[in-house]
Coordinates of C-alpha atoms in Angstrom, one line a residue:
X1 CA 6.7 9.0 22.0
X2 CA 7.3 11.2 24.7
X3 CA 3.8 12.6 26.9
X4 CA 1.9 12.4 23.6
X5 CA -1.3 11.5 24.3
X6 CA -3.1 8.7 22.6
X7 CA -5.4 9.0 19.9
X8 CA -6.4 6.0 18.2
X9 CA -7.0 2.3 20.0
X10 CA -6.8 -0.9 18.2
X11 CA -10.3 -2.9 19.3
X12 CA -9.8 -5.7 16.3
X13 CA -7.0 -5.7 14.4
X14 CA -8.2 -7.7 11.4
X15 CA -6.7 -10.2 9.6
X16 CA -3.4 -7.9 9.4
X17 CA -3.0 -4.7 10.7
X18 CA 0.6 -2.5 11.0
X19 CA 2.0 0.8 11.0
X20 CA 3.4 1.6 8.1
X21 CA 5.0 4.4 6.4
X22 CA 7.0 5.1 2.8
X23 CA 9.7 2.8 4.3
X24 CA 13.4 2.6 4.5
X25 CA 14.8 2.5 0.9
X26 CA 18.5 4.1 2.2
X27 CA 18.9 1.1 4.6
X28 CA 19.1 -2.0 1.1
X29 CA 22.2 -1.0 1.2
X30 CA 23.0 -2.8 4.5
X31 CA 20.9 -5.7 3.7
X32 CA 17.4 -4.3 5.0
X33 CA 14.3 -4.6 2.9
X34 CA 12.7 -1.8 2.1
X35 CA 9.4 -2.5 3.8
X36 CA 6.5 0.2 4.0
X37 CA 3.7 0.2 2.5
X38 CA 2.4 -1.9 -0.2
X39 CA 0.7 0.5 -1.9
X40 CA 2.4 3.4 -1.8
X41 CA 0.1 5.4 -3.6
X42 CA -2.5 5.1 -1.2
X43 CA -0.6 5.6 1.9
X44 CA 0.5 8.9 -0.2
X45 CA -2.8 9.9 -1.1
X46 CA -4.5 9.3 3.0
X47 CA -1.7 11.3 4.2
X48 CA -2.1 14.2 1.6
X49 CA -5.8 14.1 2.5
X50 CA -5.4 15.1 6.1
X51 CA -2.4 17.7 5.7
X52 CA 0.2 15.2 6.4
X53 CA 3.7 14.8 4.2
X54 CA 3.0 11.5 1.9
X55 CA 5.7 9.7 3.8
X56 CA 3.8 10.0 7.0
X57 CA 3.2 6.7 9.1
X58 CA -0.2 5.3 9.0
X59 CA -2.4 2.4 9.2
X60 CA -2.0 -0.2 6.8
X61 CA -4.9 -2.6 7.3
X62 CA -5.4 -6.0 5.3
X63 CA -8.7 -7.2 3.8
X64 CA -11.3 -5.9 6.6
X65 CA -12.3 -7.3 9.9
X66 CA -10.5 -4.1 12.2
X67 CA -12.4 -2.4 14.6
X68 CA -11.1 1.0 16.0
X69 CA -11.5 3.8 18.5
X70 CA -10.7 7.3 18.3
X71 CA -9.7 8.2 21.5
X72 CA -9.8 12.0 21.1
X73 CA -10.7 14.3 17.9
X74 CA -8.6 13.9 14.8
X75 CA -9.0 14.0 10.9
X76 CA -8.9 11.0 9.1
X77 CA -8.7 9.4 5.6
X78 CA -9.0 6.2 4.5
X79 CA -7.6 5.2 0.5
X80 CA -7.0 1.9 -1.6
X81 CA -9.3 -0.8 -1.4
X82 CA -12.9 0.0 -0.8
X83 CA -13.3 -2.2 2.5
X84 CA -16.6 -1.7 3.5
X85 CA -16.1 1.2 6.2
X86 CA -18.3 2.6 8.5
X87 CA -18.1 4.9 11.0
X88 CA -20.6 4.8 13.8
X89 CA -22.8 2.3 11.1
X90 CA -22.9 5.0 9.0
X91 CA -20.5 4.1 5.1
X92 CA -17.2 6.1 5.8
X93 CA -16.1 6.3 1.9
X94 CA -12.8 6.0 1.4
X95 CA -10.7 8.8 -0.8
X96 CA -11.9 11.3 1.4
X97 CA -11.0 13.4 4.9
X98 CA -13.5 13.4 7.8
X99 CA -13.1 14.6 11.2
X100 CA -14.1 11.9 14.0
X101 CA -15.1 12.4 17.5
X102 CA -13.9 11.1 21.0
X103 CA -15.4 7.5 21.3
X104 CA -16.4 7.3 17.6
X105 CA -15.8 3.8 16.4
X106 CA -14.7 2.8 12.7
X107 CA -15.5 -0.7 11.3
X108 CA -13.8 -2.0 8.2
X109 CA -16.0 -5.0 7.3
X110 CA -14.3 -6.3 4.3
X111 CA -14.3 -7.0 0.8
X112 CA -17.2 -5.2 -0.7
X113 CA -16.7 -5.3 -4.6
X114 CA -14.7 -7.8 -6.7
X115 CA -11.2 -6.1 -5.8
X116 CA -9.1 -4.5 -2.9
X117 CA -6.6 -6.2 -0.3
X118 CA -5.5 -2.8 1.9
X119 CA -6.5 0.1 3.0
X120 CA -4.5 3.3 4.3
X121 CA -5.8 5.5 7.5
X122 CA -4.3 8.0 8.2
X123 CA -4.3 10.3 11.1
X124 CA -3.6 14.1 11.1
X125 CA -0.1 14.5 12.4
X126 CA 0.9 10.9 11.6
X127 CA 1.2 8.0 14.1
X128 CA 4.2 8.4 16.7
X129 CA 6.4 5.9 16.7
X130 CA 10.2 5.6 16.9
X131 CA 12.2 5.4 13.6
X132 CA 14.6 2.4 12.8
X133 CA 16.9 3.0 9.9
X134 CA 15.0 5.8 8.8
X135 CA 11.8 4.8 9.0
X136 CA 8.9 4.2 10.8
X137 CA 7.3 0.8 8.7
X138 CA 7.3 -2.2 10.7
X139 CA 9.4 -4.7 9.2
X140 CA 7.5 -8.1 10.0
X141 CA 9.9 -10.5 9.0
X142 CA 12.6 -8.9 10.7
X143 CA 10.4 -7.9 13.9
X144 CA 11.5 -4.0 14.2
X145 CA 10.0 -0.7 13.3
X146 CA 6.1 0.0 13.8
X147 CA 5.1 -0.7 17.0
X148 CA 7.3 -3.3 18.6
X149 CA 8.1 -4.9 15.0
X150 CA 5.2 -7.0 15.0
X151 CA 1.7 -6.6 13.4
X152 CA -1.0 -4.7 15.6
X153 CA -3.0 -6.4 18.4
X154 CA -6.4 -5.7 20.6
X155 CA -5.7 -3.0 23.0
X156 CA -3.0 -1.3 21.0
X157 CA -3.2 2.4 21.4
X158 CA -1.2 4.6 18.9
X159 CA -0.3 8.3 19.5
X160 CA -0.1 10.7 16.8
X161 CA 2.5 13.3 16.6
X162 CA 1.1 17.4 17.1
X163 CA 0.3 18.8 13.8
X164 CA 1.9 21.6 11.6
X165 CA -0.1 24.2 10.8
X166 CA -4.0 24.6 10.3
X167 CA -6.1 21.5 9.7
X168 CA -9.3 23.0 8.3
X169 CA -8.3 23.5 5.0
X170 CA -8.6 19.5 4.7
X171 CA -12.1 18.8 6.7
X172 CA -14.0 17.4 3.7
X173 CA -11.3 16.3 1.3
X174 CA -11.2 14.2 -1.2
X175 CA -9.1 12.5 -4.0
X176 CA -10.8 12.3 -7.6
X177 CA -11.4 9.3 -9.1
X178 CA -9.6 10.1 -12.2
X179 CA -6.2 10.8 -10.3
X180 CA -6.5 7.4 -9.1
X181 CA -4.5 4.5 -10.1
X182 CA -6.3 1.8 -12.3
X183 CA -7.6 -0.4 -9.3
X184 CA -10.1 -2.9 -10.0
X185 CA -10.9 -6.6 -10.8
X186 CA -7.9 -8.6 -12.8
X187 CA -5.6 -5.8 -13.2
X188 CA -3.1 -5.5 -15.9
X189 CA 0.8 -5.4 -14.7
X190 CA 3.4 -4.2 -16.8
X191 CA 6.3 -5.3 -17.4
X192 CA 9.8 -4.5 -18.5
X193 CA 12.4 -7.3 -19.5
X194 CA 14.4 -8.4 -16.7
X195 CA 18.7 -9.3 -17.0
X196 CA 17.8 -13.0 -17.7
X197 CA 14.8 -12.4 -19.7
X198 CA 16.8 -13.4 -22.9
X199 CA 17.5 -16.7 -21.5
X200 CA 13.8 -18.0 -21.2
X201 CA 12.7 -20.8 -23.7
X202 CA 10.5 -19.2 -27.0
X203 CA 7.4 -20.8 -25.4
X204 CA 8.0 -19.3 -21.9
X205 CA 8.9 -15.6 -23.2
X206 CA 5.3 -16.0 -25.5
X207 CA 3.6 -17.4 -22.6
X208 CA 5.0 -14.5 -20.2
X209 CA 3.7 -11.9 -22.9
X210 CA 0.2 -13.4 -22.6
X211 CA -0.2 -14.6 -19.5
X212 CA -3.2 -14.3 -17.7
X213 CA -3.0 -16.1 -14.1
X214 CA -4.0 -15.7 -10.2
X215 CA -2.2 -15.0 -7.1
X216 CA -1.4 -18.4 -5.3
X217 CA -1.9 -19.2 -2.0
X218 CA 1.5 -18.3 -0.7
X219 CA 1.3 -15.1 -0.7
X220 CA 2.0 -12.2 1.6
X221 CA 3.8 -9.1 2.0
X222 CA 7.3 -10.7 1.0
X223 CA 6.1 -11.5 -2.5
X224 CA 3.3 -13.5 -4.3
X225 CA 3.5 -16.9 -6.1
X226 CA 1.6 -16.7 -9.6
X227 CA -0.4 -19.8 -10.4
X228 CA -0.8 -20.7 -14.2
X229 CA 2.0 -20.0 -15.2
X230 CA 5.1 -22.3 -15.5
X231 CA 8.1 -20.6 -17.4
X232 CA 11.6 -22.6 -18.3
X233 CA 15.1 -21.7 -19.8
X234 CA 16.6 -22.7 -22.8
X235 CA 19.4 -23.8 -20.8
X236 CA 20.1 -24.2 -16.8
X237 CA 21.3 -21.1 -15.2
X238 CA 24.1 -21.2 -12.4
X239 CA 23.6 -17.4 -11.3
X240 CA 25.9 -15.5 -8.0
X241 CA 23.4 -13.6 -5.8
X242 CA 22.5 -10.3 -6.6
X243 CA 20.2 -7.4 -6.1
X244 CA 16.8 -7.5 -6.3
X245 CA 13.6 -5.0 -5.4
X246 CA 9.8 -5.0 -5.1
X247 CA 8.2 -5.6 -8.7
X248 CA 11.3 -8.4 -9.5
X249 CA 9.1 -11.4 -11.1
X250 CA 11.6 -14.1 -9.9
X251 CA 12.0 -18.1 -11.3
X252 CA 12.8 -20.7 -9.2
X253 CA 14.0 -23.9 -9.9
X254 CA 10.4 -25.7 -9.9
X255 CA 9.4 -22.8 -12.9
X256 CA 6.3 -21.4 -10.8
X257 CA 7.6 -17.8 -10.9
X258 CA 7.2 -15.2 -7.4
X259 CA 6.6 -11.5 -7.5
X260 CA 8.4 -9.8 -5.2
X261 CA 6.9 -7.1 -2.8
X262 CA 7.8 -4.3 -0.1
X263 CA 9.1 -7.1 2.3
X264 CA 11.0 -8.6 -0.4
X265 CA 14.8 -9.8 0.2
X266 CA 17.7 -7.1 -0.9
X267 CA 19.6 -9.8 -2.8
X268 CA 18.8 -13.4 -4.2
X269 CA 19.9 -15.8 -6.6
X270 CA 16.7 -16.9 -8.8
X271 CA 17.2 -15.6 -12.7
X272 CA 14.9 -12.3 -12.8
X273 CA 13.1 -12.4 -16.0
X274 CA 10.5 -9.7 -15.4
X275 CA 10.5 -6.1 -13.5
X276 CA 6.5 -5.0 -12.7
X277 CA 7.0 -1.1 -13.4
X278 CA 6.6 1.3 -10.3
X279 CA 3.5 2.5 -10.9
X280 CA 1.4 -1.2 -11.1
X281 CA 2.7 -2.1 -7.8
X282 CA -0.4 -0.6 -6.5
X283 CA -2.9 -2.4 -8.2
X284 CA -0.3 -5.6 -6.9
X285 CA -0.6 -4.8 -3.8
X286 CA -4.8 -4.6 -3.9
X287 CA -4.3 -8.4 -4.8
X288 CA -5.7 -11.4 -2.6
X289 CA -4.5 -15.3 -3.1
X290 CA -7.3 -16.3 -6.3
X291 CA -7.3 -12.6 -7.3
X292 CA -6.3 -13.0 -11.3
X293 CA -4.5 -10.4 -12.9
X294 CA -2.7 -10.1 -16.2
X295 CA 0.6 -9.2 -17.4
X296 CA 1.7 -7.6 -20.3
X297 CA 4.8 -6.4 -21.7
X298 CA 5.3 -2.7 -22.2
X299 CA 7.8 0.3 -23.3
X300 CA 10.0 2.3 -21.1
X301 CA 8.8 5.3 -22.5
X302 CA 5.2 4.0 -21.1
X303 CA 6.6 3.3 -17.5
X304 CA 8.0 6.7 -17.3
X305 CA 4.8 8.3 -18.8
X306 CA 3.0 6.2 -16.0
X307 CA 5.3 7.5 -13.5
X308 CA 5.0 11.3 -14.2
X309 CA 1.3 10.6 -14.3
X310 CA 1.4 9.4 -10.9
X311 CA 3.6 12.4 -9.5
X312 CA 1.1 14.8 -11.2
X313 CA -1.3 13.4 -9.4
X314 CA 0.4 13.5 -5.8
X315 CA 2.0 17.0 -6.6
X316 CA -1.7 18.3 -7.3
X317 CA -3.0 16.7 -4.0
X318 CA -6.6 16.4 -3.3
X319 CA -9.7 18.7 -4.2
X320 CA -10.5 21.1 -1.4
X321 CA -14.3 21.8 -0.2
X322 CA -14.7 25.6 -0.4
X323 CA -14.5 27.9 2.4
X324 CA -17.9 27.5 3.9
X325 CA -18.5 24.1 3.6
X326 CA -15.2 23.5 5.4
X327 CA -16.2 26.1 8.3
X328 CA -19.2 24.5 8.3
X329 CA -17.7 20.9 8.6
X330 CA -15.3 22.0 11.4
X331 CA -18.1 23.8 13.5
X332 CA -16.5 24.1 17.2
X333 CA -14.1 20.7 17.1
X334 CA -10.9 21.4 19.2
X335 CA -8.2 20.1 16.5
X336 CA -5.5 21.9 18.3
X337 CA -3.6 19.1 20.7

């Protein structure tokens, strides 16, 4: 980190609070999960609404409760869940840029509709920490990456890297709602078949294809157990470990299946009779233990229509305020470090 000053201190970290970037996808093949962020989308769109790269590392913080305080002036964003944000008690929407002052405080309260685990802040510049493999993410399990490899704590201070290029362009921001994946209450998750989806029983493959359930209790950024929903084979299944990733809908022994996420394992040995598609793991990763959610089968023509969808959306970026509302906006700030 170098003399880079500090400009963002951790007052309450929350329930769960790390830094946490597009995360380290060349390092599976050593064994490495591919961590990040949960939803990636999100962390993409924050960092495009502040003038950052979408890969940038950022702020991913869990369910509400985190206080912070901005040390010196910066732009900010916050996307994904809607966690009741203010700024200075003032609502600080999310999906949307905003320059904040020295000592200007930033309150995410929690929950404030029916939906939304995470949200994404990002900083101009992107926050400064060393890579590991590649990438900045913290890897909790494995305790590297972020800051220290562990989740953020009170008194935490986070220095953000010197911007590239002019930041007024992006004072006012914000991402439209229509270029926005399909977040809200029970979500629908599609799926693909997985290499062992043959081998379910009749009832199990019907009852995957219909199957409306809720995230269990155990549940975190490894991979979720789905509750009401019990799924057996036609035969027992003796499998060699193999490779898995993030949207794998795994079945275990006891037939309660888990749905792997960022944190997720490189290889395993449970039959995979599902894959999520890319482009739901967002609306996954908005999910809370007794969220319910449904899944449904789909094409792969729709997953890659979903998927180009998605990159439009990114490759178009956000909507720009117009020259004088942006002057207007920036006024006299210093956003040169």
């Amino acid at each position: 980190m170098g003399s880079m000053l500090p400009t963002m201190r951790i007052v309450t970290p929350g329930l769960l609070s790390s830094v946490q970037d597009a995360g380290r996808e060349a390092a599976r093949r050593y064994g490495v999960p591919r961590s990040g962020a949960m939803d990636q989308f999100a962390l993409a769109a924050a960092n495009l609404l502040v003038g950052n790269g979408p890969d940038a590392a950022a702020l991913e913080l869990t369910s509400g409760g985190a206080v912070l305080e901005c040390l010196r002036p910066c732009l900010v964003a916050l996307a994904g869940a809607e966690l009741g944000a203010t700024l200075e008690d003032r609502p600080f929407p999310p999906w949307r840029s905003e320059l904040l002052a020295r000592g200007a405080t930033l309150r995410l309260h929690g929950r404030r509709t029916n939906w939304g685990a995470r949200a994404y802040l990002a900083i101009a510049g992107g926050v400064a920490v060393p890579h590991v493999l590649g990438s900045r993410a913290t890897y909790l399990a494995g305790g590297f990456g972020g800051l220290a490899g562990r989740a953020l704590r009170a008194g935490d201070q986070l220095a953000t890297a010197p911007t590239s290029g002019i930041l007024w362009p992006y004072v006012g921001a914000h991402w439209p709602q229509h270029a926005r994946p399909a977040y809200g209450p029970q979500p629908t998750l599609h799926w693909l078949p997985g290499p062992h989806y043959a081998a379910l029983s009749p009832e199990a493959q019907a009852a995957l294809s219909h199957a409306n359930i809720r995230i269990g209790p155990d549940a975190n950024r490894i991979g979720y157990r789905l509750e009401g929903l019990h799924l057996s084979f036609q035969q027992p299944l003796s499998l060699p470990s193999f490779g898995v990733i993030a949207g794998a809908i795994q079945v275990p022994p006891d037939g309660k299946p888990i749905l792997l996420m960022a944190e997720a394992q490189t290889i395993g040995g449970y039959p995979v009779v599902a894959i999520v598609i890319a482009p739901d793991l967002p609306l996954a990763a908005q999910l809370l233990p007794g969220d319910p959610l449904r899944l449904s089968p789909t094409s792969m023509a729709h997953a890659l229509a979903a998927h180009q969808s998605q990159a439009a959306w990114l490759a178009h970026g956000p909507q720009l305020d117009d020259l004088a509302e942006q002057l207007a906006l920036v006024g006299a700030w210093p956003m040169v470090d």
